[in-house]
Short mmCIF file of C-alpha atoms in Angstrom, two decimals:
data_model
loop_
_atom_site.label_atom_id
_atom_site.label_comp_id
_atom_site.label_asym_id
_atom_site.label_seq_id
_atom_site.Cartn_x
_atom_site.Cartn_y
_atom_site.Cartn_z
CA MET A 1368 116.44 71.38 49.01
CA SER A 1369 116.35 72.84 52.45
CA LYS A 1370 119.68 73.17 54.16
CA GLN A 1371 118.20 71.19 57.02
CA ASP A 1372 117.60 68.13 54.82
CA LEU A 1373 121.17 68.14 53.62
CA GLY A 1374 122.44 68.79 57.15
CA GLU A 1375 120.46 65.87 58.56
CA LEU A 1376 121.66 63.49 55.85
CA ARG A 1377 125.23 64.63 56.41
CA GLY A 1378 124.81 64.02 60.13
CA THR A 1379 123.74 60.45 59.33
CA ILE A 1380 126.85 60.04 57.13
CA ASP A 1381 129.08 61.38 59.92
CA GLN A 1382 127.67 58.82 62.35
CA LEU A 1383 127.98 55.98 59.82
CA ASN A 1384 131.62 56.96 59.17
CA LEU A 1385 132.35 56.64 62.90
CA ASP A 1386 130.53 53.30 63.14
CA ILE A 1387 132.44 51.96 60.11
CA LEU A 1388 135.75 53.15 61.56
CA LYS A 1389 134.96 51.42 64.86
CA LEU A 1390 134.28 48.11 63.09
CA ILE A 1391 137.36 48.38 60.85
CA ASN A 1392 139.53 49.00 63.92
CA GLU A 1393 137.93 46.01 65.66
CA ARG A 1394 138.56 43.93 62.53
CA THR A 1395 142.20 45.07 62.41
CA GLY A 1396 142.66 44.00 66.04
CA VAL A 1397 141.29 40.51 65.34
CA ILE A 1398 143.48 40.18 62.22
CA GLN A 1399 146.47 41.08 64.40
CA GLU A 1400 145.56 38.24 66.76
CA ILE A 1401 145.24 35.83 63.82
CA GLY A 1402 148.62 37.08 62.56
CA LYS A 1403 150.25 36.27 65.92
CA LEU A 1404 148.76 32.77 65.94
CA LYS A 1405 149.96 32.16 62.39
CA GLU A 1406 153.42 33.49 63.25
CA LYS A 1407 153.75 30.90 65.99
CA GLN A 1408 152.96 28.24 63.41
CA GLY A 1409 155.25 29.77 60.82
CA VAL A 1410 152.29 30.03 58.43
CA ASN A 1411 152.08 32.84 55.86
CA ARG A 1412 149.73 35.61 56.97
CA TYR A 1413 148.42 36.42 53.53
CA ASP A 1414 145.89 33.83 52.44
CA PRO A 1415 144.40 34.60 49.01
CA VAL A 1416 142.03 31.59 49.15
CA ARG A 1417 140.49 32.83 52.41
CA GLU A 1418 140.18 36.34 50.91
CA ARG A 1419 138.37 34.97 47.87
CA GLU A 1420 136.02 32.97 50.14
CA MET A 1421 135.21 36.07 52.22
CA LEU A 1422 134.47 38.09 49.07
CA ASN A 1423 132.20 35.32 47.77
CA VAL A 1424 130.21 35.26 51.02
CA LEU A 1425 129.86 39.06 50.98
CA LYS A 1426 128.69 39.12 47.36
CA LYS A 1427 126.20 36.34 48.08
CA VAL A 1428 124.51 38.24 50.91
CA ASN A 1429 124.81 41.68 49.29
CA HIS A 1430 121.52 43.28 48.29
CA GLY A 1431 122.98 46.67 47.42
CA PRO A 1432 122.77 49.53 46.69
CA LEU A 1433 126.52 48.79 46.48
CA PRO A 1434 127.10 46.73 43.33
CA ASP A 1435 129.24 43.57 43.70
CA GLY A 1436 132.11 44.99 41.63
CA ILE A 1437 132.48 48.03 43.87
CA LEU A 1438 131.93 45.91 47.00
CA GLU A 1439 134.97 43.89 45.89
CA GLN A 1440 137.13 47.01 45.45
CA VAL A 1441 136.20 48.38 48.89
CA PHE A 1442 136.72 45.11 50.74
CA LYS A 1443 140.05 44.43 49.00
CA SER A 1444 141.12 47.82 50.35
CA ILE A 1445 139.93 46.82 53.87
CA PHE A 1446 141.70 43.43 53.64
CA MET A 1447 144.88 45.10 52.41
CA SER A 1448 144.79 47.64 55.25
CA ALA A 1449 145.01 44.89 57.89
CA LEU A 1450 148.01 43.36 56.11
CA GLU A 1451 149.73 46.74 55.85
CA VAL A 1452 149.29 47.32 59.59
CA GLN A 1453 151.08 44.04 60.27
CA GLN A 1454 153.86 44.79 57.80
CA ASP A 1455 154.42 48.15 59.51
CA GLU A 1456 154.65 46.38 62.87
CA GLN A 1457 157.22 43.92 61.56
CA LYS A 1458 159.25 46.74 60.06
CA ASN A 1459 159.17 48.65 63.37
CA ALA A 1460 160.18 45.51 65.27
CA LEU A 1461 163.23 45.18 63.03
CA LEU A 1462 164.18 48.81 63.68
CA VAL A 1463 164.11 48.39 67.47
CA MET B 112 147.64 27.23 67.82
CA SER B 113 144.56 25.10 68.08
CA LYS B 114 142.37 25.04 65.02
CA GLN B 115 139.54 26.15 67.27
CA ASP B 116 141.26 29.44 68.15
CA LEU B 117 141.79 30.28 64.51
CA GLY B 118 138.26 29.17 63.68
CA GLU B 119 136.77 31.38 66.37
CA LEU B 120 138.77 34.42 65.31
CA ARG B 121 137.78 33.83 61.70
CA GLY B 122 134.16 33.59 62.76
CA THR B 123 134.52 37.01 64.39
CA ILE B 124 136.02 38.38 61.16
CA ASP B 125 133.15 36.90 59.11
CA GLN B 126 130.62 38.66 61.34
CA LEU B 127 132.53 41.95 61.24
CA ASN B 128 132.69 41.75 57.43
CA LEU B 129 128.89 41.44 57.31
CA ASP B 130 128.41 44.31 59.77
CA ILE B 131 130.79 46.53 57.77
CA LEU B 132 129.00 45.66 54.52
CA LYS B 133 125.65 46.54 56.09
CA LEU B 134 126.92 49.97 57.17
CA ILE B 135 128.58 50.68 53.81
CA ASN B 136 125.32 49.83 52.03
CA GLU B 137 123.43 52.10 54.43
CA ARG B 138 125.98 54.84 53.77
CA THR B 139 125.66 54.38 50.01
CA GLY B 140 121.88 54.76 50.30
CA VAL B 141 122.21 58.04 52.20
CA ILE B 142 124.79 59.33 49.70
CA GLN B 143 122.29 58.54 46.92
CA GLU B 144 119.69 60.66 48.72
CA ILE B 145 122.19 63.50 49.09
CA GLY B 146 123.02 63.13 45.38
CA LYS B 147 119.34 63.51 44.45
CA LEU B 148 119.00 66.64 46.58
CA LYS B 149 122.12 68.13 45.02
CA GLU B 150 120.89 67.25 41.54
CA LYS B 151 117.73 69.28 42.13
CA GLN B 152 119.93 72.22 43.08
CA GLY B 153 122.29 71.67 40.16
CA VAL B 154 125.18 71.37 42.63
CA ASN B 155 128.18 69.14 41.91
CA ARG B 156 127.98 65.85 43.80
CA TYR B 157 131.68 65.54 44.42
CA ASP B 158 132.76 67.81 47.24
CA PRO B 159 136.49 67.51 48.04
CA VAL B 160 136.25 69.99 50.93
CA ARG B 161 133.59 67.89 52.66
CA GLU B 162 135.70 64.75 52.05
CA ARG B 163 138.72 66.35 53.66
CA GLU B 164 136.61 67.44 56.64
CA MET B 165 135.26 63.91 57.10
CA LEU B 166 138.80 62.47 56.97
CA ASN B 167 139.99 65.02 59.55
CA VAL B 168 137.17 64.09 61.94
CA LEU B 169 137.91 60.37 61.52
CA LYS B 170 141.64 60.84 62.13
CA LYS B 171 140.91 62.97 65.19
CA VAL B 172 138.79 60.26 66.86
CA ASN B 173 140.91 57.34 65.65
CA HIS B 174 142.72 55.42 68.38
CA GLY B 175 143.87 52.55 66.15
CA PRO B 176 145.09 49.92 65.68
CA LEU B 177 144.52 51.30 62.17
CA PRO B 178 147.13 54.04 61.59
CA ASP B 179 145.84 57.35 60.19
CA GLY B 180 147.57 56.90 56.82
CA ILE B 181 145.86 53.57 56.18
CA LEU B 182 142.57 54.92 57.58
CA GLU B 183 142.75 57.59 54.89
CA GLN B 184 143.32 55.04 52.10
CA VAL B 185 140.39 52.85 53.23
CA PHE B 186 137.96 55.74 53.63
CA LYS B 187 138.92 57.28 50.30
CA SER B 188 138.00 53.93 48.78
CA ILE B 189 134.64 54.01 50.64
CA PHE B 190 133.97 57.62 49.58
CA MET B 191 134.89 56.77 45.98
CA SER B 192 132.57 53.76 45.97
CA ALA B 193 129.52 55.92 46.68
CA LEU B 194 130.45 58.26 43.83
CA GLU B 195 130.95 55.34 41.44
CA VAL B 196 127.50 53.96 42.28
CA GLN B 197 125.97 57.30 41.31
CA GLN B 198 128.00 57.51 38.11
CA ASP B 199 126.79 54.02 37.14
CA GLU B 200 123.20 55.09 37.75
CA GLN B 201 123.60 58.18 35.58
CA LYS B 202 125.13 56.06 32.81
CA ASN B 203 122.25 53.59 33.01
CA ALA B 204 119.71 56.39 32.94
CA LEU B 205 121.27 57.68 29.72
CA LEU B 206 121.07 54.20 28.17
CA VAL B 207 117.32 53.81 28.86
#
């Protein structure tokens, strides 16, 4: 292995990390908007049926190399992150 | 809230989910290549120092709405997923 090979591959990973972060932040922003709409309606923000549907769609289109089981773990962590952001906001609002 | 608003926002989420999945699969593929290079060298695939460096870079460029603490949780799950894929492959290779 030349150091250059490893360096190039790591550079690709660094860029992918940034691209993934950008999309997850975008996703979090949209979930916040959905949360506000639901709040107006007094509807619960957490919707396990919708989560299950999203996971099913993702597993259907997934061609790997990520196996479906690990896909599910990662996306549950992404889904959970958006909920946690909203819970933090509510907590902070109560502290004001 | 009109149903259309919620529908549109959910459509955006569906597209972002697919884009994120695409990037995570790309990332997994590159990590597999790095794993093969490291295997040739007999170097351990798991590199906690590199993981910490990647997290530091991501937190440095992060402008939210994802807070750094939750960013760290999500990316640890993404980093772990790539390692698990390689462990599965090694297990399968031993079973052949």
